[in-house]
C-alpha positions as semicolon CSV with decimal commas, in nm:
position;residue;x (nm);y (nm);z (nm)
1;X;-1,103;0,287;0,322
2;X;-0,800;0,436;0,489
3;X;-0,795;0,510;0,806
4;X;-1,155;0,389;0,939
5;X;-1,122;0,253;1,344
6;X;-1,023;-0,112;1,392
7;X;-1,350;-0,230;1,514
8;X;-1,399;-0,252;1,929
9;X;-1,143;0,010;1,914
10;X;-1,177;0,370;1,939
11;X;-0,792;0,492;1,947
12;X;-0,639;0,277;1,687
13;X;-0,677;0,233;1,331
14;X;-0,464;0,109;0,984
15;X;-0,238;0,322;0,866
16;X;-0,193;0,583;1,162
17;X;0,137;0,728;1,174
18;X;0,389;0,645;1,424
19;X;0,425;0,956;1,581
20;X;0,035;0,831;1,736
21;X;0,101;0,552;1,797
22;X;0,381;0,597;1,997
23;X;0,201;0,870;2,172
24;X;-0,080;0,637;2,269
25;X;0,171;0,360;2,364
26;X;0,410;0,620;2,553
27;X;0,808;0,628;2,533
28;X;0,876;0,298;2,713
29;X;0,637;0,052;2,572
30;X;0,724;0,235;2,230
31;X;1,112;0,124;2,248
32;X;1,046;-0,197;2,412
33;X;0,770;-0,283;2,116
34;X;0,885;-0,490;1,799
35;X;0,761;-0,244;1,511
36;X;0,663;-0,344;1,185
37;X;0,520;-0,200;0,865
38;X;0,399;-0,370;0,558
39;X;0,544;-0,183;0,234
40;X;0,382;-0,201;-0,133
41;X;0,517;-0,114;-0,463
42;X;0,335;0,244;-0,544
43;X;0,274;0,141;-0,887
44;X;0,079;-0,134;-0,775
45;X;-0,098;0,016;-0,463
46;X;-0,213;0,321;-0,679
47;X;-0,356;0,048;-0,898
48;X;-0,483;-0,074;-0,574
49;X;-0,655;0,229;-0,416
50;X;-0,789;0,312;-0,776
51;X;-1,027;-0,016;-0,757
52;X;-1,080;0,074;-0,388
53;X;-1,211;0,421;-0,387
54;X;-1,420;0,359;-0,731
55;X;-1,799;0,415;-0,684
56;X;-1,957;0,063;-0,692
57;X;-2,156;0,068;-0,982
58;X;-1,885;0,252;-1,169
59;X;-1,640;-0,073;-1,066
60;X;-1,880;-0,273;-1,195
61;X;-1,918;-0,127;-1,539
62;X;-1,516;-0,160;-1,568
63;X;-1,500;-0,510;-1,469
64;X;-1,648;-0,603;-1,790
65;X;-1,529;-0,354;-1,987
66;X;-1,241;-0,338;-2,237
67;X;-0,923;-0,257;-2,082
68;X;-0,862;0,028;-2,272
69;X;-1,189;0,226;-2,058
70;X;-1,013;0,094;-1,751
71;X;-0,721;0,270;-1,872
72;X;-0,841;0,611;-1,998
73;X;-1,080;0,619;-1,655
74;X;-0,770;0,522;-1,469
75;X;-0,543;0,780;-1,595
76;X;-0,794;1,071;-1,539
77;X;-0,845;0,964;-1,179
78;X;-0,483;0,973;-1,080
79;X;-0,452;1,334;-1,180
80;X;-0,646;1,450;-0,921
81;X;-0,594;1,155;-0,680
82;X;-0,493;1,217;-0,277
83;X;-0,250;0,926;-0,310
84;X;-0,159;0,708;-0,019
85;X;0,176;0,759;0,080
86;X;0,250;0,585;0,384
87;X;0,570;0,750;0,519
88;X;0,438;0,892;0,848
89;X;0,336;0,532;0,923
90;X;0,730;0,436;0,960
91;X;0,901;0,755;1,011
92;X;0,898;1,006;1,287
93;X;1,073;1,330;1,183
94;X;1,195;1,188;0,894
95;X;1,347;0,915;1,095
96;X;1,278;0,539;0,993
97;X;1,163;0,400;1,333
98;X;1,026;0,038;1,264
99;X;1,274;-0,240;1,293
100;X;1,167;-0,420;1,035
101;X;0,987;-0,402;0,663
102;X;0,728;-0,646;0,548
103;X;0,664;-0,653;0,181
104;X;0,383;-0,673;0,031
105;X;0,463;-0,886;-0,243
106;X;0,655;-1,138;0,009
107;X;0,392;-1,119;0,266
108;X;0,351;-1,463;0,395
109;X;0,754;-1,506;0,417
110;X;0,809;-1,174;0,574
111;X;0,512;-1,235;0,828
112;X;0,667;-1,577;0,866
113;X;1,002;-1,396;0,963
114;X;0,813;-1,172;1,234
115;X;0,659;-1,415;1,369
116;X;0,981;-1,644;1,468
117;X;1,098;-1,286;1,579
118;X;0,868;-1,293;1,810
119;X;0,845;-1,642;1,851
120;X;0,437;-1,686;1,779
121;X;0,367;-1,974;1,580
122;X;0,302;-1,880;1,219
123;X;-0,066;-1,950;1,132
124;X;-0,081;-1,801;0,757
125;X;-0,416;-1,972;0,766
126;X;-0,536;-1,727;0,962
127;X;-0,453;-1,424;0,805
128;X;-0,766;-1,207;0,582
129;X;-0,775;-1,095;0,259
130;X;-0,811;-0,706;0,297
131;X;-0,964;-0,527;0,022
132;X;-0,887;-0,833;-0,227
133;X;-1,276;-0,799;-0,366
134;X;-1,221;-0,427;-0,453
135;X;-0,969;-0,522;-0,784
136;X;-1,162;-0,678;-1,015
137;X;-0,949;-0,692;-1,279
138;X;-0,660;-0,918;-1,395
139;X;-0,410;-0,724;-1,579
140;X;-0,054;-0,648;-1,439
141;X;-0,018;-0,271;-1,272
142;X;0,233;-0,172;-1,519
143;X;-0,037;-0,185;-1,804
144;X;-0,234;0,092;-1,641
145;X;0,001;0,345;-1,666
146;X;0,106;0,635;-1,917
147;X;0,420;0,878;-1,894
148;X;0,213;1,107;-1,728
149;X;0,075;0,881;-1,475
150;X;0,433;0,686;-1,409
151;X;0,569;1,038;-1,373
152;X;0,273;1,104;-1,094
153;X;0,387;0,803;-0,891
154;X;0,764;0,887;-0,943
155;X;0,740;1,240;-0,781
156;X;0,494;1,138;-0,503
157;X;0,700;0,810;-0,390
158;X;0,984;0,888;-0,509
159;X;1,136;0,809;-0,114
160;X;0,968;0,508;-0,148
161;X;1,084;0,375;-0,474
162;X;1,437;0,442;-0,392
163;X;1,465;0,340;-0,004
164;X;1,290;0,019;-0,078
165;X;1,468;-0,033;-0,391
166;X;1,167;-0,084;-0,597
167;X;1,192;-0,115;-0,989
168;X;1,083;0,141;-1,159
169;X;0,814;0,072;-1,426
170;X;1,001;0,059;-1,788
171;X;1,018;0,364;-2,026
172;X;0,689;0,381;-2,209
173;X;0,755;0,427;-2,563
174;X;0,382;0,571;-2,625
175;X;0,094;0,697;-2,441
């Protein structure tokens, strides 16, 4: 889940805003740092958190069943879901403050272009796969989603969509 302490350490943890960090870090390791923040599409990480945050035996009941129950539990949950939007992570005040985006969807590329940033050696071998045993399920993101549902993820990343230039999904014709 979101949030929980990297382990062995009590101050940090994923997804804390940068405001905190840079607090912990103080002003002149903060501008001295290289900062970097992996980005998502929101239709896909809402697909994403839905898997994560299902109760276990519940996730196991939809991995077998038809995709239509995936669906209709799906679209009920995102009504009333606290979705993750990650803006405080690379904004202070409204102010982008990382110098550079990773995304998501190019991860080992981008992380390859950090690294020779920083000149590390790039080791993709040796990065984890977080959370990857949470979605059980094959189908593409865009196939869990209604008008209602696409609207949802509009409004609440609607920043997101548009800064990161991120394709919207196409006009459903039906619910």
């Amino acid at each position: 889940p979101r949030g929980d302490p990297i382990p062995d350490d009590p101050i940090l943890h994923p997804h804390m805003s940068a405001s905190r960090v840079r607090e912990i870090t103080g002003e002149v390791l903060w501008n001295e740092y290289y900062k970097f923040s992996v980005v998502r599409n929101p239709f896909d990480k809402i697909v994403s958190q839905f898997w994560i945050v299902l109760f276990p035996p519940v996730r196991e009941l939809l991995k077998q069943a038809d995709f239509s129950a995936v669906r209709k539990v799906f679209l009920e949950w995102i009504k009333g879901a606290r979705l993750p939007v990650d803006h405080a992570v690379y904004s202070i005040d409204g102010e982008t403050v990382v110098d550079y985006f990773v995304r998501f969807e190019t991860l080992h590329a981008d992380l390859e272009r950090v690294c020779g940033r920083l000149a590390i050696p790039w080791e993709p071998q040796r990065l984890g796969h977080y959370h990857g045993e949470y979605r059980v399920r094959k189908e593409h993101f865009s196939e869990y989603y209604s008008r209602e549902a696409t609207d949802i993820v509009r409004k609440q990343f609607a920043w997101d969509l548009q800064y990161f230039d991120y394709s919207d999904l196409p006009e459903l014709e039906t619910d």
